[in-house]
GROMACS .gro file of C-alpha atoms in nm:
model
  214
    1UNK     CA    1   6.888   8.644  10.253
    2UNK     CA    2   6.824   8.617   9.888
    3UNK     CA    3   7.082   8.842   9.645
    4UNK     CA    4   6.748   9.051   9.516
    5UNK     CA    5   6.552   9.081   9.815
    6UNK     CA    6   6.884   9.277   9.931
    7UNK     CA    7   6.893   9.483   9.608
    8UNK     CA    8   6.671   9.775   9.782
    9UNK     CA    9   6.857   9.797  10.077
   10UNK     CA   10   7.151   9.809   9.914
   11UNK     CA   11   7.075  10.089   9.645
   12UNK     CA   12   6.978  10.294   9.937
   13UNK     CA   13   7.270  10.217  10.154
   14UNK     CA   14   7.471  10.356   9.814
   15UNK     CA   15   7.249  10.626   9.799
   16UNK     CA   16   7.289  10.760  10.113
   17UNK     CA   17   7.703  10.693  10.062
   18UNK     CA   18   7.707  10.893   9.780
   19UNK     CA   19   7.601  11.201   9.889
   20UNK     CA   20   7.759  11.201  10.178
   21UNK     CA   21   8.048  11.530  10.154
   22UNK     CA   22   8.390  11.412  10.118
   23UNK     CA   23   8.666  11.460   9.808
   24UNK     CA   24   8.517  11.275   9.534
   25UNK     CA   25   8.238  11.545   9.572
   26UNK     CA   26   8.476  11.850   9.613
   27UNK     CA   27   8.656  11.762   9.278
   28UNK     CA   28   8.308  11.657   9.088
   29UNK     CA   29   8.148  12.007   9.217
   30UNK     CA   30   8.508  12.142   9.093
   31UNK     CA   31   8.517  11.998   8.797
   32UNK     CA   32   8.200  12.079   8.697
   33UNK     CA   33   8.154  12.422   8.774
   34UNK     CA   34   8.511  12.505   8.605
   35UNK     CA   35   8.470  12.288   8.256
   36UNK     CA   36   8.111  12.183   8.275
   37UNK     CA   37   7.907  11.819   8.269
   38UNK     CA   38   8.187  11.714   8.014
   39UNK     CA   39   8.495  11.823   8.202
   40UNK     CA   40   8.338  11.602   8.502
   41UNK     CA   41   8.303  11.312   8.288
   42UNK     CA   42   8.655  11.209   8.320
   43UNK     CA   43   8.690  11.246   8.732
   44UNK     CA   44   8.348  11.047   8.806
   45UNK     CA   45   8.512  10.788   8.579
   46UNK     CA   46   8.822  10.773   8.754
   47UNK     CA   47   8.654  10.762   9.122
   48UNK     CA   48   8.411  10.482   9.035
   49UNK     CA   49   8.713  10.295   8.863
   50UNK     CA   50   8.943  10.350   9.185
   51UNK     CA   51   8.617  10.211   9.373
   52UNK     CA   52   8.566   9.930   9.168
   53UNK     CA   53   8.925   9.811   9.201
   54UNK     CA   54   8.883   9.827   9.589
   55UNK     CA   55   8.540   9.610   9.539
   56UNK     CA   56   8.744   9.358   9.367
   57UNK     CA   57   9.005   9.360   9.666
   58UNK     CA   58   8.716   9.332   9.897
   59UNK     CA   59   8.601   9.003   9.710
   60UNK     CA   60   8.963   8.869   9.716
   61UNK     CA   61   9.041   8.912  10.043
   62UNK     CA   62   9.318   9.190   9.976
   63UNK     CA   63   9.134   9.498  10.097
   64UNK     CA   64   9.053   9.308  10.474
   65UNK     CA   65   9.447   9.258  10.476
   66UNK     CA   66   9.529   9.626  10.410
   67UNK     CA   67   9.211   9.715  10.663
   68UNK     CA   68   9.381   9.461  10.909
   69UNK     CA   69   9.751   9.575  10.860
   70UNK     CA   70   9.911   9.898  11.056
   71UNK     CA   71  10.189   9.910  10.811
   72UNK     CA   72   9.924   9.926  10.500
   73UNK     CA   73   9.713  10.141  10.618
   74UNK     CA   74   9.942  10.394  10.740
   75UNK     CA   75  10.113  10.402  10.357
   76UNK     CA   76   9.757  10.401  10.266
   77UNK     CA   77   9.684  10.721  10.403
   78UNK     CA   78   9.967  10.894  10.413
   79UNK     CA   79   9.974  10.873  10.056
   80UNK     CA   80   9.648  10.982   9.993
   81UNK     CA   81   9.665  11.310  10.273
   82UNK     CA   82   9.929  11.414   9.992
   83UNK     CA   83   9.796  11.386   9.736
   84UNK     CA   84   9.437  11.564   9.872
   85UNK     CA   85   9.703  11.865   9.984
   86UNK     CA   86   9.883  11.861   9.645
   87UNK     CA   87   9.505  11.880   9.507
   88UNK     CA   88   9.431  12.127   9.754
   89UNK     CA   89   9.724  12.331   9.756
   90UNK     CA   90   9.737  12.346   9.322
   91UNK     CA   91   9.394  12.482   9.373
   92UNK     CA   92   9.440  12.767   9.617
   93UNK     CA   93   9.790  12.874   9.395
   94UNK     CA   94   9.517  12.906   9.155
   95UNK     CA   95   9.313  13.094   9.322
   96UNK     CA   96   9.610  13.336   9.372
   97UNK     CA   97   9.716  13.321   9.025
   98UNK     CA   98   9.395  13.418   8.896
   99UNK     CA   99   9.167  13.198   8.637
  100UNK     CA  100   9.364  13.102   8.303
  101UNK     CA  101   9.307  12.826   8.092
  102UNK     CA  102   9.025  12.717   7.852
  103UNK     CA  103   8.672  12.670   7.957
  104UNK     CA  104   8.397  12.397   7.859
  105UNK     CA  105   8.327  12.595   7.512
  106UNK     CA  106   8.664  12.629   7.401
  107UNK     CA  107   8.829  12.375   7.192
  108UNK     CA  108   9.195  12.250   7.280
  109UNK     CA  109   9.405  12.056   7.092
  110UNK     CA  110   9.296  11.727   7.069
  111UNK     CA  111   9.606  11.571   7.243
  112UNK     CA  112   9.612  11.824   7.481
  113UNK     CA  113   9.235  11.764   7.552
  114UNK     CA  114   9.333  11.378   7.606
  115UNK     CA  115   9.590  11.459   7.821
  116UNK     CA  116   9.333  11.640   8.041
  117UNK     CA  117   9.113  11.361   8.047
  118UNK     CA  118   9.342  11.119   8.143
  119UNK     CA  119   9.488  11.370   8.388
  120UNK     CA  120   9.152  11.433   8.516
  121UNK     CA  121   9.071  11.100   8.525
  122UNK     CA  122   9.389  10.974   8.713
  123UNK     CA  123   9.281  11.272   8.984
  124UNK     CA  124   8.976  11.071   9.064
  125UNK     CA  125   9.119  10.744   9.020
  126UNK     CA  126   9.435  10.828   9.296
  127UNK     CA  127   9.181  11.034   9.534
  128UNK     CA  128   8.986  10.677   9.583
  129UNK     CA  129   9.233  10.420   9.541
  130UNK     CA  130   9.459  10.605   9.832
  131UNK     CA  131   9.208  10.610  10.064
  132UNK     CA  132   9.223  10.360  10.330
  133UNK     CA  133   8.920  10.412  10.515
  134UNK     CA  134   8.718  10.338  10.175
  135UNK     CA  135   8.941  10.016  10.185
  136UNK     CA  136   8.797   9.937  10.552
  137UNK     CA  137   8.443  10.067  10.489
  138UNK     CA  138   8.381   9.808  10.185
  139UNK     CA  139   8.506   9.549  10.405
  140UNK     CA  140   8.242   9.588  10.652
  141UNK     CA  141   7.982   9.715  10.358
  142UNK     CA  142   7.984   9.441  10.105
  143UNK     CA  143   7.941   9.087  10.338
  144UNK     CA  144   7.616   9.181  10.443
  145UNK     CA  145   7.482   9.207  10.122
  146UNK     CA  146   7.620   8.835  10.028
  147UNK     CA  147   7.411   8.572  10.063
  148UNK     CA  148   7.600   8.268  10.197
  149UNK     CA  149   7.538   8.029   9.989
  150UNK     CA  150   7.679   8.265   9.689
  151UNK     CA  151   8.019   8.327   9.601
  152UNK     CA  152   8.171   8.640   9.769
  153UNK     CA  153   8.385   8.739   9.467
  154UNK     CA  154   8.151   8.697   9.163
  155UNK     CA  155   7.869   8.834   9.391
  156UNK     CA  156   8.070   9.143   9.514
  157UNK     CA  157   8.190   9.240   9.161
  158UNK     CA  158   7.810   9.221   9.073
  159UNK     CA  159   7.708   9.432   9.341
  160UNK     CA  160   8.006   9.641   9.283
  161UNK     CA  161   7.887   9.713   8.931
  162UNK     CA  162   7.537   9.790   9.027
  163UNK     CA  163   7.726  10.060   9.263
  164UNK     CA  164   7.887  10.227   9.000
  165UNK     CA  165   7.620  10.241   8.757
  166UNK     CA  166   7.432  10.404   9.053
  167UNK     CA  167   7.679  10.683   9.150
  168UNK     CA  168   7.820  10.734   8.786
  169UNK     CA  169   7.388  10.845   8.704
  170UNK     CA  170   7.448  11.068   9.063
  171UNK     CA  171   7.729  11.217   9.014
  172UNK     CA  172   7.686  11.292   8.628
  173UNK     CA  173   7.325  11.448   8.697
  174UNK     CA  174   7.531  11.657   9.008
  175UNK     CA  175   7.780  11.758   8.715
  176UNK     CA  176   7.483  11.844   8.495
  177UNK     CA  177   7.322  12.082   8.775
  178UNK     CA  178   7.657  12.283   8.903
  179UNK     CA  179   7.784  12.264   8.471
  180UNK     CA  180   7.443  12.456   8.388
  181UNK     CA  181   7.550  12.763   8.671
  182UNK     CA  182   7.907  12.738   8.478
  183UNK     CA  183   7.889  13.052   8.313
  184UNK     CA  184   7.887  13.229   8.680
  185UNK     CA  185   8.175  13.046   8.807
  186UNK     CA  186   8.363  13.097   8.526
  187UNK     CA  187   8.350  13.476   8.613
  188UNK     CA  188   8.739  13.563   8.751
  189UNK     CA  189   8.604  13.682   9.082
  190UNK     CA  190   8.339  13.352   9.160
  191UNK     CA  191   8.637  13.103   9.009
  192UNK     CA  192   8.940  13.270   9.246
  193UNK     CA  193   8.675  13.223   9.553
  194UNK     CA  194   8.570  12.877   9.412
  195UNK     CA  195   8.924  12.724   9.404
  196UNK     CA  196   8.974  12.905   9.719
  197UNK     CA  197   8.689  12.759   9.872
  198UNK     CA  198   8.761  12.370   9.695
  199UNK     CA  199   9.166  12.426   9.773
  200UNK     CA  200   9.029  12.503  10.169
  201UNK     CA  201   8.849  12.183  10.180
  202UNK     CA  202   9.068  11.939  10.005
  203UNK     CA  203   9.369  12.072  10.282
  204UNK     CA  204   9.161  12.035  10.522
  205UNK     CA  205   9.030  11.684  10.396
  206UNK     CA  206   9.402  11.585  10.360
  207UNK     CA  207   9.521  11.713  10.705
  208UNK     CA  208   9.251  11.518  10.868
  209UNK     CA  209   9.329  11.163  10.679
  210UNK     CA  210   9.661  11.210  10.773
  211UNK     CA  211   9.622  11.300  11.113
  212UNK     CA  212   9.349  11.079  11.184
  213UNK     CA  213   9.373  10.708  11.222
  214UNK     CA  214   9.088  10.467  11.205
   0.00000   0.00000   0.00000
């Protein structure tokens, strides 16, 4: 199989990935409908980097080892069940709490507003790189889009980077779509039921990696 006769099936296989429901869409939809297309910036960012790391480990050899070892994966996903309930659980005191904070037209200081970013950005960075079942799912993913006689770590970091570039235009045209209703979910009552609604289903998307195994 040649490398770009397997680009089509590939961009729809990533397609169809994408929009599949899990985390990286709760905090994108989040993000988004809270600060707007620019407030998601920083989160898509961070979950394509976190993917892109585990593509590398895939074309190394490190991600079939964590895939292959109990110990790995448990750490793996305990650690990332936590940190989708700390996620989940800082929204829904939120909720409670009522909406404070600055929205997408307000300006903040501008180390404040890098702080966010990076804060933001680490949010989506942790939610992929702690998930073992991405870890296992590239694994099985990636080889059958490598043609034998090419190199599987030059040729996955291609593909890798075609994957990103695919899901960062996704994603940031999702972003653009809830941003443009932000005005309405930046009303008290819609943003307590929003993080209500996003703090429900990041617990629940943390208490099922952690009590789920493979």
């Amino acid at each position: 199989m040649d490398l770009t006769t397997s680009l089509p099936a590939f961009l729809v296989a990533v397609v169809l990935i994408s929009a599949s429901p899990g985390p990286a869409m709760v905090l994108i939809m989040r993000r988004a409908a809270l600060r707007g297309l620019p407030g998601a910036v920083p989160t898509v960012l961070g979950l394509e980097a976190g993917l892109y790391v585990w593509a590398l480990c895939v074309g190394a050899g490190l991600a079939a080892l964590v895939a292959a070892s109990e110990a790995a994966y448990l750490v793996l996903r305990v650690a990332g069940a936590a940190f989708l309930l700390y996620l989940g659980v800082k929204a829904l005191l939120s909720a409670r709490r009522g909406p404070a904070g600055a929205g997408p037209g307000d300006a903040p200081p501008p180390r404040e507003a890098a702080r966010a970013w990076w804060r933001a950005f680490g949010e989506g960075f942790l939610v992929m790189l702690a998930n073992p079942k991405a870890a296992a799912f590239m694994v099985a993913f990636y080889p059958q889009f490598v043609p034998a006689d090419r190199p599987l770590f030059a040729t996955t970091a291609l593909l890798a980077l075609f994957q990103v570039a695919v899901e960062i235009a996704l994603y940031l045209g999702l972003a653009a779509v809830v941003g443009r209703a932000g005005e309405w979910f930046r009303r008290p009552a819609v943003r307590r039921w929003s993080d209500a609604v996003s703090g429900t289903v990041l617990v629940g998307l943390g208490v099922r990696m952690a009590v789920h195994g493979r």
